[in-house]
Amino acid sequence: MRISRRAAAGAGVAAAVLGAGAGEALAALLSPRSSPFAAIGAALIDFAPTWAKDLAIALFGTADKVALLVLIGVVLLAIAAVAGLVQRRRPPWGAVMAGTLGVLGAVAAVTRADVGPLALIPSLAAGVVSAATLGMLLRPADAADAGEAPALSRRSFLLTSTAAVVVGTAAAVWAATRTASERAVAAIRAALTLPAPASAATIPQDVELAIDGLTPVITPNDAFYRIDTALVVPEIDPAQWRLRIHGMVEREIEVSWDELLALPLVERVITLACVSNEVGGDLIGNAAWLGHPLRELLARASPLPDADMVLSRSQDGFTASTPLQVLTDERDALLAVGMNGEPLPLAHGFPVRMVVPGLYGYVSATKWVVELEVTRFDRARAYWTDRGWSERGPIKLQSRIDVPRAGEVAAGEVTFAGVAWHQHVGVAGVEVQLDDGPWRKATLATAISSDTWVQWSLRAEVAPGDHVVRCRAISADGEVQTSDTAPPAPDGATGWDSRRFEAA
Ligand SMILES: Nc1nc2c(c(=O)[nH]1)N[C@H]1C(S)=C(S)[C@@H](COP(=O)(O)O)O[C@H]1N2
Ligand SMILES: [Mo]
């Protein structure tokens, strides 16, 4: 079709709406601070002269931020309409204009404090999407003659532009709602004070060997590995949270947030590990968890004698199958609300998750947990069991080398160090082998408990040249860590961690 000026301006606007919606949606997923609109707005506020800020406040009062966003929107749409007109006369310069807007948004986003390079993505994506959409909508009538895709018919032009506006608007609305509710839940979390534990975690002296580069015994929350299937972190207002315990029980029970906090809470240090952790990998972390023992809650519901599994379910539908016996024996399997002295971070299950000593996370550590169904292994299957992983997942005896970190060390006395774990069994020793020499006993730090990892170290004389160091753990029940290598699937990796290095 021949494109009128009006249609070209409209195409510019439609392409910009789709691009902006894509950018806002990506920002909501990646980090709200990288929102193209918010970034441009914040940059304008920073760079605006004082008189302009005063004027804005005089005119709009507390609605000044909203007024600014509306203003940015109107200006962007006007530029987008012009880009449409330019694209009609001089392709591809209109599309280039649209893309440049994205680059400007990206620049604005990375000038914000504490954002990473990820903050570039939403605005760049907005630019690319709107440039590509504009190019497609305004393909010249003779495009087909030039060997390119043919120009759109009137009907497809109208349909495509309308779809761009509808999808772009829907994405932007979704992003705004999502960002607002994430802020609301983050604010609720920030204002929370958890009760003091009835029984606090005891951390003995000498749990840290104080070696440079060795993983600290307690993993700070912001360094704790995160593994889950949630593309979008669930946002649960604790006031709305409830846990239902049902299935093969004598009494179905429901617990609210206030009821949970009124129960006696204990604090326990427990090392959580992911079944996907490779030998030498870092999908493992250790925290002080505050929670109520699951065994007590389950006792209130009274599981029936032939039940042997608890299928826990998160708000977003993930499920884990945990042996009932593990949740009711003497160990501290927790319904946790706190992590290292704070409410659970949103990404680690706020407001409530499970933490079970001795089992991989995929069969036990359900975050955002809302339901415990007491059942049987021969009646129900969990999320990962349906995807080929083992239905039971006790953590395997493992050890890891953290030091030396670099591939090169000074010849002479060299310090080797790392961590070893066999949750709920305990680690009795670690042995280290340099090249093909004898296995030597490493020094162990004091373990917090059998539910946590323990640091180890060894100093050894190393001659100049290329070397390889290996380690293996011995568990409290006498098991020696196997050298047989197994991949993470279906029930956890095995083998010895080793590291090549050069002594110079
Ligand atoms: N709701 C939910 N809980 C979940 C998962 C998940 O995908 N969804 N993944 C599990 C897995 S595989 C692991 S290893 C642990 C990781 O917990 P973290 O992210 O707090 O380290 O959470 C477990 N709990
Ligand atoms: Mo995991």
mmCIF file of N, CA and C in Angstrom, residues 124-194:
data_model
loop_
_atom_site.group_PDB
_atom_site.id
_atom_site.type_symbol
_atom_site.label_atom_id
_atom_site.label_comp_id
_atom_site.label_asym_id
_atom_site.label_seq_id
_atom_site.Cartn_x
_atom_site.Cartn_y
_atom_site.Cartn_z
ATOM 1 N N LEU A 124 17.934 -1.014 25.434
ATOM 2 C CA LEU A 124 18.438 -1.434 24.120
ATOM 3 C C LEU A 124 17.391 -2.297 23.417
ATOM 4 N N ALA A 125 16.772 -3.197 24.187
ATOM 5 C CA ALA A 125 15.740 -4.051 23.587
ATOM 6 C C ALA A 125 14.579 -3.191 23.098
ATOM 7 N N ALA A 126 14.210 -2.160 23.880
ATOM 8 C CA ALA A 126 13.121 -1.270 23.464
ATOM 9 C C ALA A 126 13.479 -0.630 22.127
ATOM 10 N N GLY A 127 14.729 -0.174 21.998
ATOM 11 C CA GLY A 127 15.170 0.464 20.753
ATOM 12 C C GLY A 127 15.131 -0.505 19.585
ATOM 13 N N VAL A 128 15.636 -1.703 19.800
ATOM 14 C CA VAL A 128 15.682 -2.694 18.717
ATOM 15 C C VAL A 128 14.262 -3.074 18.284
ATOM 16 N N VAL A 129 13.390 -3.332 19.280
ATOM 17 C CA VAL A 129 12.025 -3.743 18.947
ATOM 18 C C VAL A 129 11.310 -2.625 18.188
ATOM 19 N N SER A 130 11.460 -1.375 18.645
ATOM 20 C CA SER A 130 10.696 -0.335 17.949
ATOM 21 C C SER A 130 11.296 -0.062 16.573
ATOM 22 N N ALA A 131 12.626 -0.110 16.433
ATOM 23 C CA ALA A 131 13.224 0.102 15.112
ATOM 24 C C ALA A 131 12.785 -0.993 14.140
ATOM 25 N N ALA A 132 12.819 -2.233 14.604
ATOM 26 C CA ALA A 132 12.462 -3.345 13.717
ATOM 27 C C ALA A 132 10.979 -3.268 13.341
ATOM 28 N N THR A 133 10.133 -2.924 14.322
ATOM 29 C CA THR A 133 8.702 -2.843 14.037
ATOM 30 C C THR A 133 8.421 -1.732 13.023
ATOM 31 N N LEU A 134 9.090 -0.616 13.218
ATOM 32 C CA LEU A 134 8.882 0.503 12.303
ATOM 33 C C LEU A 134 9.322 0.120 10.888
ATOM 34 N N GLY A 135 10.494 -0.491 10.785
ATOM 35 C CA GLY A 135 11.003 -0.909 9.478
ATOM 36 C C GLY A 135 10.027 -1.858 8.789
ATOM 37 N N MET A 136 9.416 -2.736 9.602
ATOM 38 C CA MET A 136 8.512 -3.721 9.036
ATOM 39 C C MET A 136 7.202 -3.069 8.603
ATOM 40 N N LEU A 137 6.678 -2.174 9.444
ATOM 41 C CA LEU A 137 5.391 -1.535 9.117
ATOM 42 C C LEU A 137 5.504 -0.650 7.875
ATOM 43 N N LEU A 138 6.639 0.025 7.738
ATOM 44 C CA LEU A 138 6.769 1.008 6.660
ATOM 45 C C LEU A 138 7.673 0.516 5.547
ATOM 46 N N ARG A 139 7.587 -0.777 5.227
ATOM 47 C CA ARG A 139 8.372 -1.259 4.105
ATOM 48 C C ARG A 139 7.921 -0.530 2.844
ATOM 49 N N PRO A 140 8.845 0.005 2.049
ATOM 50 C CA PRO A 140 8.429 0.764 0.882
ATOM 51 C C PRO A 140 7.631 -0.093 -0.104
ATOM 52 N N ALA A 141 6.758 0.564 -0.892
ATOM 53 C CA ALA A 141 5.872 -0.158 -1.820
ATOM 54 C C ALA A 141 6.678 -0.976 -2.826
ATOM 55 N N ASP A 142 7.905 -0.514 -3.148
ATOM 56 C CA ASP A 142 8.684 -1.238 -4.157
ATOM 57 C C ASP A 142 9.674 -2.225 -3.531
ATOM 58 N N ALA A 143 9.464 -2.532 -2.229
ATOM 59 C CA ALA A 143 10.406 -3.413 -1.535
ATOM 60 C C ALA A 143 10.564 -4.742 -2.258
ATOM 61 N N ALA A 144 9.431 -5.273 -2.739
ATOM 62 C CA ALA A 144 9.464 -6.592 -3.377
ATOM 63 C C ALA A 144 10.327 -6.546 -4.642
ATOM 64 N N ASP A 145 10.248 -5.435 -5.382
ATOM 65 C CA ASP A 145 11.059 -5.311 -6.603
ATOM 66 C C ASP A 145 12.537 -5.331 -6.257
ATOM 67 N N ALA A 146 12.874 -4.749 -5.084
ATOM 68 C CA ALA A 146 14.279 -4.692 -4.676
ATOM 69 C C ALA A 146 14.716 -6.015 -4.049
ATOM 70 N N GLY A 147 13.887 -7.026 -4.151
ATOM 71 C CA GLY A 147 14.250 -8.349 -3.634
ATOM 72 C C GLY A 147 14.062 -8.479 -2.124
ATOM 73 N N GLU A 148 13.361 -7.511 -1.494
ATOM 74 C CA GLU A 148 13.114 -7.613 -0.049
ATOM 75 C C GLU A 148 11.696 -8.125 0.191
ATOM 76 N N ALA A 149 11.380 -8.326 1.482
ATOM 77 C CA ALA A 149 10.017 -8.754 1.799
ATOM 78 C C ALA A 149 9.058 -7.682 1.293
ATOM 79 N N PRO A 150 7.898 -8.080 0.770
ATOM 80 C CA PRO A 150 6.991 -7.093 0.183
ATOM 81 C C PRO A 150 6.360 -6.180 1.231
ATOM 82 N N ALA A 151 5.937 -5.004 0.805
ATOM 83 C CA ALA A 151 5.267 -4.059 1.704
ATOM 84 C C ALA A 151 3.975 -4.686 2.222
ATOM 85 N N LEU A 152 3.544 -4.217 3.401
ATOM 86 C CA LEU A 152 2.319 -4.748 3.997
ATOM 87 C C LEU A 152 1.099 -4.249 3.222
ATOM 88 N N SER A 153 0.082 -5.074 3.181
ATOM 89 C CA SER A 153 -1.194 -4.616 2.635
ATOM 90 C C SER A 153 -1.823 -3.668 3.661
ATOM 91 N N ARG A 154 -2.844 -2.925 3.227
ATOM 92 C CA ARG A 154 -3.516 -2.006 4.162
ATOM 93 C C ARG A 154 -4.023 -2.763 5.379
ATOM 94 N N ARG A 155 -4.611 -3.931 5.085
ATOM 95 C CA ARG A 155 -5.201 -4.712 6.161
ATOM 96 C C ARG A 155 -4.129 -5.194 7.151
ATOM 97 N N SER A 156 -3.007 -5.729 6.648
ATOM 98 C CA SER A 156 -1.993 -6.189 7.607
ATOM 99 C C SER A 156 -1.336 -5.004 8.306
ATOM 100 N N PHE A 157 -1.221 -3.871 7.605
ATOM 101 C CA PHE A 157 -0.648 -2.687 8.260
ATOM 102 C C PHE A 157 -1.493 -2.299 9.478
ATOM 103 N N LEU A 158 -2.815 -2.251 9.275
ATOM 104 C CA LEU A 158 -3.699 -1.852 10.381
ATOM 105 C C LEU A 158 -3.668 -2.879 11.501
ATOM 106 N N LEU A 159 -3.739 -4.156 11.098
ATOM 107 C CA LEU A 159 -3.743 -5.214 12.126
ATOM 108 C C LEU A 159 -2.451 -5.197 12.924
ATOM 109 N N THR A 160 -1.320 -5.092 12.217
ATOM 110 C CA THR A 160 -0.029 -5.148 12.895
ATOM 111 C C THR A 160 0.157 -3.931 13.814
ATOM 112 N N SER A 161 -0.210 -2.736 13.327
ATOM 113 C CA SER A 161 -0.038 -1.558 14.193
ATOM 114 C C SER A 161 -0.920 -1.659 15.420
ATOM 115 N N THR A 162 -2.164 -2.110 15.222
ATOM 116 C CA THR A 162 -3.061 -2.219 16.374
ATOM 117 C C THR A 162 -2.507 -3.247 17.363
ATOM 118 N N ALA A 163 -2.038 -4.375 16.832
ATOM 119 C CA ALA A 163 -1.496 -5.411 17.722
ATOM 120 C C ALA A 163 -0.298 -4.856 18.488
ATOM 121 N N ALA A 164 0.557 -4.065 17.815
ATOM 122 C CA ALA A 164 1.737 -3.506 18.485
ATOM 123 C C ALA A 164 1.305 -2.626 19.654
ATOM 124 N N VAL A 165 0.280 -1.803 19.434
ATOM 125 C CA VAL A 165 -0.174 -0.902 20.502
ATOM 126 C C VAL A 165 -0.768 -1.717 21.656
ATOM 127 N N VAL A 166 -1.586 -2.714 21.306
ATOM 128 C CA VAL A 166 -2.252 -3.500 22.356
ATOM 129 C C VAL A 166 -1.217 -4.286 23.173
ATOM 130 N N VAL A 167 -0.316 -4.981 22.480
ATOM 131 C CA VAL A 167 0.674 -5.802 23.189
ATOM 132 C C VAL A 167 1.615 -4.910 24.007
ATOM 133 N N GLY A 168 2.054 -3.805 23.400
ATOM 134 C CA GLY A 168 2.968 -2.894 24.100
ATOM 135 C C GLY A 168 2.320 -2.333 25.355
ATOM 136 N N THR A 169 1.052 -1.918 25.231
ATOM 137 C CA THR A 169 0.368 -1.351 26.395
ATOM 138 C C THR A 169 0.183 -2.413 27.473
ATOM 139 N N ALA A 170 -0.225 -3.610 27.057
ATOM 140 C CA ALA A 170 -0.439 -4.674 28.036
ATOM 141 C C ALA A 170 0.871 -4.984 28.770
ATOM 142 N N ALA A 171 1.988 -5.042 28.027
ATOM 143 C CA ALA A 171 3.275 -5.347 28.658
ATOM 144 C C ALA A 171 3.648 -4.253 29.655
ATOM 145 N N ALA A 172 3.405 -2.992 29.274
ATOM 146 C CA ALA A 172 3.767 -1.887 30.164
ATOM 147 C C ALA A 172 2.907 -1.912 31.424
ATOM 148 N N VAL A 173 1.613 -2.222 31.258
ATOM 149 C CA VAL A 173 0.716 -2.275 32.424
ATOM 150 C C VAL A 173 1.140 -3.426 33.345
ATOM 151 N N TRP A 174 1.438 -4.578 32.722
ATOM 152 C CA TRP A 174 1.893 -5.718 33.523
ATOM 153 C C TRP A 174 3.150 -5.336 34.310
ATOM 154 N N ALA A 175 4.098 -4.680 33.621
ATOM 155 C CA ALA A 175 5.358 -4.315 34.270
ATOM 156 C C ALA A 175 5.111 -3.368 35.438
ATOM 157 N N ALA A 176 4.219 -2.398 35.234
ATOM 158 C CA ALA A 176 3.971 -1.418 36.290
ATOM 159 C C ALA A 176 3.321 -2.088 37.505
ATOM 160 N N THR A 177 2.362 -2.980 37.265
ATOM 161 C CA THR A 177 1.679 -3.669 38.369
ATOM 162 C C THR A 177 2.664 -4.516 39.144
ATOM 163 N N ARG A 178 3.487 -5.217 38.359
ATOM 164 C CA ARG A 178 4.436 -6.155 38.953
ATOM 165 C C ARG A 178 5.476 -5.395 39.792
ATOM 166 N N THR A 179 5.982 -4.296 39.260
ATOM 167 C CA THR A 179 6.973 -3.518 39.997
ATOM 168 C C THR A 179 6.356 -2.955 41.268
ATOM 169 N N ALA A 180 5.094 -2.484 41.149
ATOM 170 C CA ALA A 180 4.440 -1.920 42.321
ATOM 171 C C ALA A 180 4.261 -2.986 43.396
ATOM 172 N N SER A 181 3.857 -4.207 43.013
ATOM 173 C CA SER A 181 3.607 -5.198 44.063
ATOM 174 C C SER A 181 4.924 -5.706 44.635
ATOM 175 N N GLU A 182 5.978 -5.747 43.792
ATOM 176 C CA GLU A 182 7.273 -6.150 44.343
ATOM 177 C C GLU A 182 7.754 -5.131 45.376
ATOM 178 N N ARG A 183 7.565 -3.828 45.046
ATOM 179 C CA ARG A 183 7.948 -2.788 46.002
ATOM 180 C C ARG A 183 7.165 -2.929 47.287
ATOM 181 N N ALA A 184 5.847 -3.209 47.139
ATOM 182 C CA ALA A 184 5.005 -3.289 48.319
ATOM 183 C C ALA A 184 5.480 -4.428 49.223
ATOM 184 N N VAL A 185 5.756 -5.611 48.631
ATOM 185 C CA VAL A 185 6.181 -6.743 49.456
ATOM 186 C C VAL A 185 7.576 -6.485 50.029
ATOM 187 N N ALA A 186 8.452 -5.857 49.225
ATOM 188 C CA ALA A 186 9.794 -5.537 49.737
ATOM 189 C C ALA A 186 9.684 -4.574 50.923
ATOM 190 N N ALA A 187 8.728 -3.635 50.856
ATOM 191 C CA ALA A 187 8.563 -2.678 51.951
ATOM 192 C C ALA A 187 8.033 -3.379 53.195
ATOM 193 N N ILE A 188 7.086 -4.299 52.999
ATOM 194 C CA ILE A 188 6.549 -5.067 54.143
ATOM 195 C C ILE A 188 7.689 -5.845 54.798
ATOM 196 N N ARG A 189 8.523 -6.469 53.954
ATOM 197 C CA ARG A 189 9.641 -7.246 54.483
ATOM 198 C C ARG A 189 10.601 -6.350 55.258
ATOM 199 N N ALA A 190 10.893 -5.171 54.695
ATOM 200 C CA ALA A 190 11.860 -4.274 55.336
ATOM 201 C C ALA A 190 11.357 -3.803 56.694
ATOM 202 N N ALA A 191 10.026 -3.691 56.840
ATOM 203 C CA ALA A 191 9.472 -3.178 58.088
ATOM 204 C C ALA A 191 9.294 -4.277 59.142
ATOM 205 N N LEU A 192 9.544 -5.537 58.763
ATOM 206 C CA LEU A 192 9.304 -6.657 59.684
ATOM 207 C C LEU A 192 10.399 -6.802 60.732
ATOM 208 N N THR A 193 10.014 -7.147 61.940
ATOM 209 C CA THR A 193 10.995 -7.606 62.908
ATOM 210 C C THR A 193 10.563 -9.001 63.323
ATOM 211 N N LEU A 194 11.436 -9.968 63.148
ATOM 212 C CA LEU A 194 11.090 -11.335 63.528
ATOM 213 C C LEU A 194 11.303 -11.509 65.027
#
